[in-house]
């Protein structure tokens, strides 16, 4: 804790930490792209395909809610993933699901994700970026961007936002998801309103890692279902019409027995793949060779800056390979996949 707090001794409360460089000692041996990708493909329970199987719009939205909450994972306090370099990619397949991420902007750090399951006819498109700020006893990560889940068999698109990610140093260290989320089906008018909450500053009030909410018909504002539980354990839904209640998510089951992705064909892995970009840093961290880790990380970051300077001197504009982008003067970003389907990856989970 003393080492962590020492990093912020010269940082004023309210400062933007988006490009704050941490020593390798405080890094997970993973890129942020891998963390985002794992939320989609790293599961023991196929909740995504369950979204397709609901017989009614309410059933399908309930399954989408369960899948969405399952993507909010517990994290290790005191360590964070690397900030991806521009053009870095992460490409993994799990069964019929193919997932591709690309870092499409460095300032601000914007990540695009495209995932397709051709068998289930499901598609996910996300464009997100975070703004981290230091508030003395906490660091708050405000996550912005657009996220869409498309169930093509039903002609339904679900749009959703993200809660904030909070890192608390005092009085009790810990990480949590906090904030309000809306999951809206554009075609049916059904909306799930979720609230991720935590304990008060001193821990006397509130529930740690709690999530609660409701599914409503936006046209009538009628409450159809109530949602209650904890995102790191179980979440249940109660039908307000007949009173039936059932568990829709067992988070521990979802992340139990997970395996590290395996490279099936190393020659086909792109040189921009996260595991290659940060390979030497990863190995040094896992071996606890901190001096090597610091040097390897500095090499990656300095090389990135050198490429950016060269590009600027030539008047070149970098263009993402797998996505097209749009952004407004207000700072809103959106992405559009270049390909209709994500191809299978030589890395499988």
Coordinates of C-alpha atoms in Angstrom, one line a residue:
X1 CA 0.0 0.0 0.0
X2 CA 2.9 2.4 0.8
X3 CA 4.4 1.7 -2.6
X4 CA 1.1 2.4 -4.3
X5 CA 0.4 5.6 -2.5
X6 CA 4.0 6.8 -3.1
X7 CA 3.2 6.8 -6.9
X8 CA 0.7 9.5 -6.3
X9 CA 2.6 11.7 -3.9
X10 CA 3.0 14.4 -6.6
X11 CA -0.4 13.9 -8.2
X12 CA -3.1 16.4 -7.3
X13 CA -6.7 15.2 -6.5
X14 CA -8.8 15.4 -9.7
X15 CA -5.8 14.9 -12.0
X16 CA -6.4 12.8 -15.2
X17 CA -4.4 9.5 -15.0
X18 CA -5.3 8.3 -18.5
X19 CA -1.7 8.4 -19.6
X20 CA -0.1 7.9 -16.2
X21 CA 2.8 5.5 -16.7
X22 CA 3.2 2.9 -13.9
X23 CA 6.4 1.0 -13.2
X24 CA 6.4 -2.7 -14.3
X25 CA 6.1 -3.8 -10.7
X26 CA 2.5 -2.7 -10.7
X27 CA 1.5 -4.3 -14.1
X28 CA -0.3 -7.4 -14.8
X29 CA 1.4 -9.4 -17.5
X30 CA -1.4 -8.5 -19.9
X31 CA -2.6 -5.7 -22.1
X32 CA -5.9 -3.9 -21.5
X33 CA -7.0 -5.4 -24.9
X34 CA -6.6 -8.8 -23.4
X35 CA -8.7 -7.8 -20.4
X36 CA -11.5 -6.5 -22.6
X37 CA -11.4 -9.6 -24.8
X38 CA -11.5 -12.0 -21.9
X39 CA -14.7 -10.5 -20.7
X40 CA -16.3 -11.8 -24.0
X41 CA -14.5 -15.1 -24.7
X42 CA -13.2 -16.3 -21.3
X43 CA -16.2 -18.1 -19.8
X44 CA -17.0 -21.6 -18.7
X45 CA -20.7 -21.1 -19.3
X46 CA -21.9 -20.0 -22.8
X47 CA -24.3 -17.2 -21.6
X48 CA -23.9 -15.4 -25.0
X49 CA -25.7 -18.1 -27.0
X50 CA -28.4 -18.3 -24.3
X51 CA -29.4 -14.8 -25.4
X52 CA -30.7 -16.4 -28.6
X53 CA -32.8 -19.1 -27.0
X54 CA -35.3 -16.9 -25.2
X55 CA -38.9 -17.5 -26.5
X56 CA -40.0 -13.9 -25.7
X57 CA -38.4 -10.5 -25.8
X58 CA -38.4 -10.4 -22.0
X59 CA -36.7 -13.8 -21.8
X60 CA -34.0 -12.6 -24.3
X61 CA -33.4 -9.3 -22.5
X62 CA -33.1 -11.2 -19.2
X63 CA -30.4 -13.4 -20.8
X64 CA -28.7 -10.3 -22.2
X65 CA -28.6 -8.9 -18.6
X66 CA -27.1 -12.1 -17.2
X67 CA -24.4 -12.1 -20.0
X68 CA -23.7 -8.4 -19.5
X69 CA -23.2 -8.7 -15.7
X70 CA -21.0 -11.8 -16.3
X71 CA -18.5 -9.5 -18.2
X72 CA -17.8 -7.6 -15.0
X73 CA -15.0 -9.5 -13.4
X74 CA -13.2 -9.3 -10.1
X75 CA -9.7 -7.9 -10.4
X76 CA -6.5 -8.0 -8.4
X77 CA -5.9 -5.0 -6.2
X78 CA -2.7 -3.1 -6.8
X79 CA -1.9 -4.1 -10.4
X80 CA -3.2 -3.0 -13.7
X81 CA -2.7 -4.1 -17.4
X82 CA -0.5 -2.2 -19.9
X83 CA -1.9 0.7 -21.9
X84 CA -2.1 -0.7 -25.5
X85 CA 0.0 0.8 -28.2
X86 CA -1.6 2.2 -31.3
X87 CA -2.6 -0.5 -33.8
X88 CA -2.1 -3.3 -31.2
X89 CA -4.6 -6.2 -31.7
X90 CA -5.9 -9.2 -29.8
X91 CA -7.6 -11.9 -31.8
X92 CA -8.9 -15.1 -30.2
X93 CA -11.4 -17.8 -31.0
X94 CA -13.6 -19.9 -28.7
X95 CA -15.7 -22.5 -30.4
X96 CA -17.8 -20.6 -33.0
X97 CA -17.1 -17.2 -31.4
X98 CA -14.3 -15.2 -33.0
X99 CA -13.2 -12.0 -31.1
X100 CA -11.0 -9.2 -32.5
X101 CA -9.9 -6.1 -30.7
X102 CA -7.8 -3.2 -32.0
X103 CA -6.4 -0.1 -30.3
X104 CA -7.7 2.5 -32.8
X105 CA -6.6 5.7 -31.0
X106 CA -3.8 6.5 -28.5
X107 CA -4.9 10.0 -27.5
X108 CA -7.5 9.3 -26.1
X109 CA -6.9 5.6 -25.7
X110 CA -9.8 4.1 -27.7
X111 CA -10.4 0.3 -28.1
X112 CA -12.6 -1.2 -30.7
X113 CA -14.0 -4.8 -30.4
X114 CA -15.8 -6.9 -32.9
X115 CA -17.0 -10.4 -32.1
X116 CA -19.1 -12.8 -34.3
X117 CA -20.7 -16.2 -33.9
X118 CA -21.7 -17.3 -37.3
X119 CA -23.6 -20.4 -36.0
X120 CA -25.7 -18.4 -33.5
X121 CA -25.8 -15.3 -35.8
X122 CA -24.7 -13.1 -32.9
X123 CA -22.6 -10.0 -33.2
X124 CA -20.9 -7.7 -30.7
X125 CA -19.5 -4.2 -31.6
X126 CA -17.9 -2.1 -28.9
X127 CA -16.0 1.2 -29.0
X128 CA -14.8 2.3 -25.5
X129 CA -12.3 4.5 -23.8
X130 CA -11.7 5.4 -20.2
X131 CA -10.7 8.5 -18.3
X132 CA -9.1 7.7 -15.0
X133 CA -8.9 10.4 -12.3
X134 CA -7.2 10.5 -8.9
X135 CA -9.3 11.6 -5.9
X136 CA -6.9 11.1 -3.0
X137 CA -8.3 7.9 -1.4
X138 CA -9.6 6.5 -4.7
X139 CA -9.0 6.3 -8.5
X140 CA -12.2 6.5 -10.5
X141 CA -12.2 5.0 -14.0
X142 CA -15.0 6.5 -16.1
X143 CA -15.6 4.2 -19.1
X144 CA -17.2 5.8 -22.1
X145 CA -18.3 4.5 -25.5
X146 CA -20.9 2.6 -27.4
X147 CA -21.6 -1.1 -27.0
X148 CA -24.0 -3.1 -29.1
X149 CA -25.1 -6.8 -29.0
X150 CA -27.0 -7.9 -32.1
X151 CA -29.2 -11.0 -32.2
X152 CA -29.7 -11.2 -35.9
X153 CA -32.0 -14.2 -35.8
X154 CA -34.5 -12.0 -33.9
X155 CA -33.7 -8.7 -35.6
X156 CA -32.8 -7.2 -32.2
X157 CA -30.0 -4.8 -31.2
X158 CA -29.2 -4.1 -27.6
X159 CA -27.3 -1.0 -26.7
X160 CA -25.6 -0.6 -23.3
X161 CA -23.2 1.6 -21.4
X162 CA -20.7 0.7 -18.7
X163 CA -20.5 1.4 -14.9
X164 CA -17.4 3.1 -13.6
X165 CA -14.5 1.2 -12.2
X166 CA -13.4 2.4 -8.7
X167 CA -10.1 1.6 -7.0
X168 CA -10.2 2.4 -3.3
X169 CA -7.0 2.8 -1.2
X170 CA -8.4 3.8 2.1
X171 CA -9.8 2.8 4.6
X172 CA -10.2 -0.7 3.2
X173 CA -8.4 -1.3 -0.1
X174 CA -10.4 -2.8 -3.0
X175 CA -11.8 -2.6 -6.5
X176 CA -15.5 -2.3 -7.5
X177 CA -17.9 -1.5 -10.4
X178 CA -20.0 1.4 -9.5
X179 CA -22.7 3.3 -11.4
X180 CA -25.9 3.0 -13.4
X181 CA -26.3 1.0 -16.6
X182 CA -29.1 0.9 -19.2
X183 CA -29.5 -2.0 -21.6
X184 CA -32.0 -1.0 -24.2
X185 CA -33.5 -3.1 -27.1
X186 CA -34.2 -0.7 -29.9
X187 CA -36.8 -2.8 -31.6
X188 CA -38.9 -4.0 -28.6
X189 CA -38.7 -0.9 -26.4
X190 CA -37.7 -3.0 -23.4
X191 CA -35.1 -1.6 -21.1
X192 CA -33.1 -3.0 -18.2
X193 CA -32.0 -0.4 -15.7
X194 CA -29.2 -1.7 -13.4
X195 CA -27.4 -0.1 -10.5
X196 CA -23.9 -1.3 -9.4
X197 CA -23.3 -0.2 -5.8
X198 CA -20.7 -0.6 -3.1
X199 CA -20.3 0.1 0.6
X200 CA -19.9 3.6 2.0
X201 CA -16.5 5.1 2.5
X202 CA -16.2 3.7 6.1
X203 CA -18.0 0.5 5.2
X204 CA -21.0 0.9 7.5
X205 CA -23.7 1.2 4.7
X206 CA -24.5 -0.5 1.5
X207 CA -23.6 -3.9 0.0
X208 CA -20.2 -4.7 -1.5
X209 CA -20.3 -5.6 -5.2
X210 CA -24.1 -5.5 -5.3
X211 CA -26.2 -5.1 -8.4
X212 CA -29.9 -4.5 -8.6
X213 CA -32.4 -3.2 -11.1
X214 CA -35.5 -3.8 -13.2
X215 CA -36.7 -4.6 -16.6
X216 CA -39.4 -2.2 -17.8
X217 CA -41.6 -1.6 -20.9
X218 CA -40.4 1.9 -21.9
X219 CA -43.8 2.7 -23.6
X220 CA -45.9 2.1 -20.4
X221 CA -43.1 2.3 -17.8
X222 CA -44.5 -0.9 -16.4
X223 CA -42.0 -2.9 -14.3
X224 CA -41.9 -6.5 -15.7
X225 CA -39.0 -8.0 -13.7
X226 CA -36.8 -7.1 -10.7
X227 CA -33.1 -8.0 -10.6
X228 CA -31.1 -8.4 -7.4
X229 CA -27.8 -9.9 -6.4
X230 CA -24.0 -9.6 -6.5
X231 CA -22.1 -9.4 -9.7
X232 CA -19.3 -11.6 -8.3
X233 CA -21.6 -14.4 -7.0
X234 CA -25.2 -14.8 -7.9
X235 CA -27.9 -12.7 -9.5
X236 CA -31.6 -13.5 -9.5
X237 CA -34.6 -12.1 -11.5
X238 CA -38.2 -12.0 -10.1
X239 CA -41.2 -11.8 -12.5
X240 CA -43.4 -9.1 -11.0
X241 CA -46.5 -10.5 -12.7
X242 CA -46.5 -14.1 -11.3
X243 CA -43.9 -13.7 -8.5
X244 CA -41.6 -16.4 -9.9
X245 CA -37.9 -16.0 -9.1
X246 CA -34.9 -17.7 -10.5
X247 CA -31.1 -17.4 -10.6
X248 CA -29.9 -16.1 -14.0
X249 CA -26.2 -15.8 -13.2
X250 CA -23.7 -17.8 -11.1
X251 CA -20.6 -15.7 -11.6
X252 CA -18.2 -18.2 -9.9
X253 CA -19.4 -20.9 -12.3
X254 CA -18.8 -18.6 -15.3
X255 CA -15.1 -18.0 -14.4
X256 CA -14.3 -21.4 -12.9
X257 CA -11.8 -23.7 -14.6
X258 CA -10.7 -21.2 -17.2
X259 CA -7.7 -22.0 -19.4
X260 CA -5.1 -19.8 -20.9
X261 CA -5.6 -19.3 -24.6
X262 CA -3.4 -21.7 -26.7
X263 CA -1.5 -20.8 -29.9
X264 CA -2.4 -23.3 -32.6
X265 CA -0.4 -21.8 -35.4
X266 CA 2.3 -19.4 -34.3
X267 CA 3.2 -18.5 -38.0
X268 CA -0.3 -17.1 -38.4
X269 CA -0.3 -14.9 -35.4
X270 CA -0.2 -11.2 -36.3
X271 CA 2.9 -9.2 -35.2
X272 CA 0.5 -6.7 -33.7
X273 CA -1.0 -9.3 -31.3
X274 CA -0.8 -8.2 -27.6
X275 CA 1.1 -11.3 -26.5
X276 CA 3.9 -10.5 -29.1
X277 CA 4.0 -6.8 -28.5
X278 CA 4.4 -7.3 -24.7
X279 CA 6.0 -10.7 -24.8
X280 CA 9.4 -9.8 -23.3
X281 CA 7.7 -7.7 -20.6
X282 CA 5.3 -10.5 -19.7
X283 CA 8.1 -13.0 -19.4
X284 CA 10.1 -10.8 -17.1
X285 CA 7.2 -10.0 -14.9
X286 CA 6.2 -13.7 -14.5
X287 CA 9.9 -14.4 -13.6
X288 CA 9.9 -11.4 -11.2
X289 CA 12.9 -10.0 -13.1
X290 CA 11.9 -6.4 -12.4
X291 CA 14.9 -4.7 -14.0
X292 CA 14.4 -6.6 -17.2
X293 CA 10.7 -5.9 -17.1
X294 CA 11.3 -2.1 -16.7
X295 CA 13.8 -2.1 -19.7
X296 CA 11.5 -4.2 -21.9
X297 CA 8.5 -2.0 -21.1
X298 CA 10.5 1.2 -21.7
X299 CA 11.6 -0.2 -25.1
X300 CA 8.0 -0.9 -26.2
X301 CA 6.9 2.6 -25.1
X302 CA 9.9 4.4 -26.6
X303 CA 9.5 2.6 -29.9
X304 CA 5.8 3.7 -29.9
X305 CA 6.8 7.3 -29.4
X306 CA 9.5 7.1 -32.1
X307 CA 6.9 5.7 -34.6
X308 CA 4.5 8.5 -33.8
X309 CA 7.2 11.2 -34.2
X310 CA 8.2 9.7 -37.6
X311 CA 4.6 9.6 -38.7
X312 CA 4.1 13.2 -37.6
X313 CA 7.2 14.5 -39.4
X314 CA 6.0 12.9 -42.6
X315 CA 2.6 14.3 -42.2
X316 CA 1.1 10.8 -42.2
X317 CA -2.2 9.9 -40.6
X318 CA -2.5 6.5 -39.1
X319 CA -5.6 4.5 -40.1
X320 CA -6.9 1.4 -38.2
X321 CA -6.8 -1.8 -40.2
X322 CA -9.9 -3.5 -38.9
X323 CA -12.3 -0.7 -38.1
X324 CA -13.4 2.7 -39.4
X325 CA -14.0 5.4 -36.9
X326 CA -16.2 8.4 -36.2
X327 CA -16.0 11.0 -33.4
X328 CA -17.8 14.2 -32.5
X329 CA -16.5 17.5 -31.2
X330 CA -18.1 16.5 -27.9
X331 CA -15.6 13.6 -27.7
X332 CA -18.0 10.7 -28.5
X333 CA -16.4 7.9 -30.4
X334 CA -17.9 5.0 -32.5
X335 CA -16.4 2.3 -34.6
X336 CA -17.6 0.2 -37.5
X337 CA -16.0 -3.2 -38.4
X338 CA -14.3 -3.4 -41.8
X339 CA -15.3 -7.1 -42.2
X340 CA -18.8 -8.5 -41.7
X341 CA -17.4 -11.6 -39.9
X342 CA -14.4 -11.9 -37.6
X343 CA -12.1 -14.6 -39.1
X344 CA -11.1 -17.6 -37.0
X345 CA -7.9 -17.0 -35.0
X346 CA -4.8 -19.1 -34.6
X347 CA -5.2 -18.4 -30.9
X348 CA -8.0 -20.4 -29.2
X349 CA -9.4 -20.3 -25.8

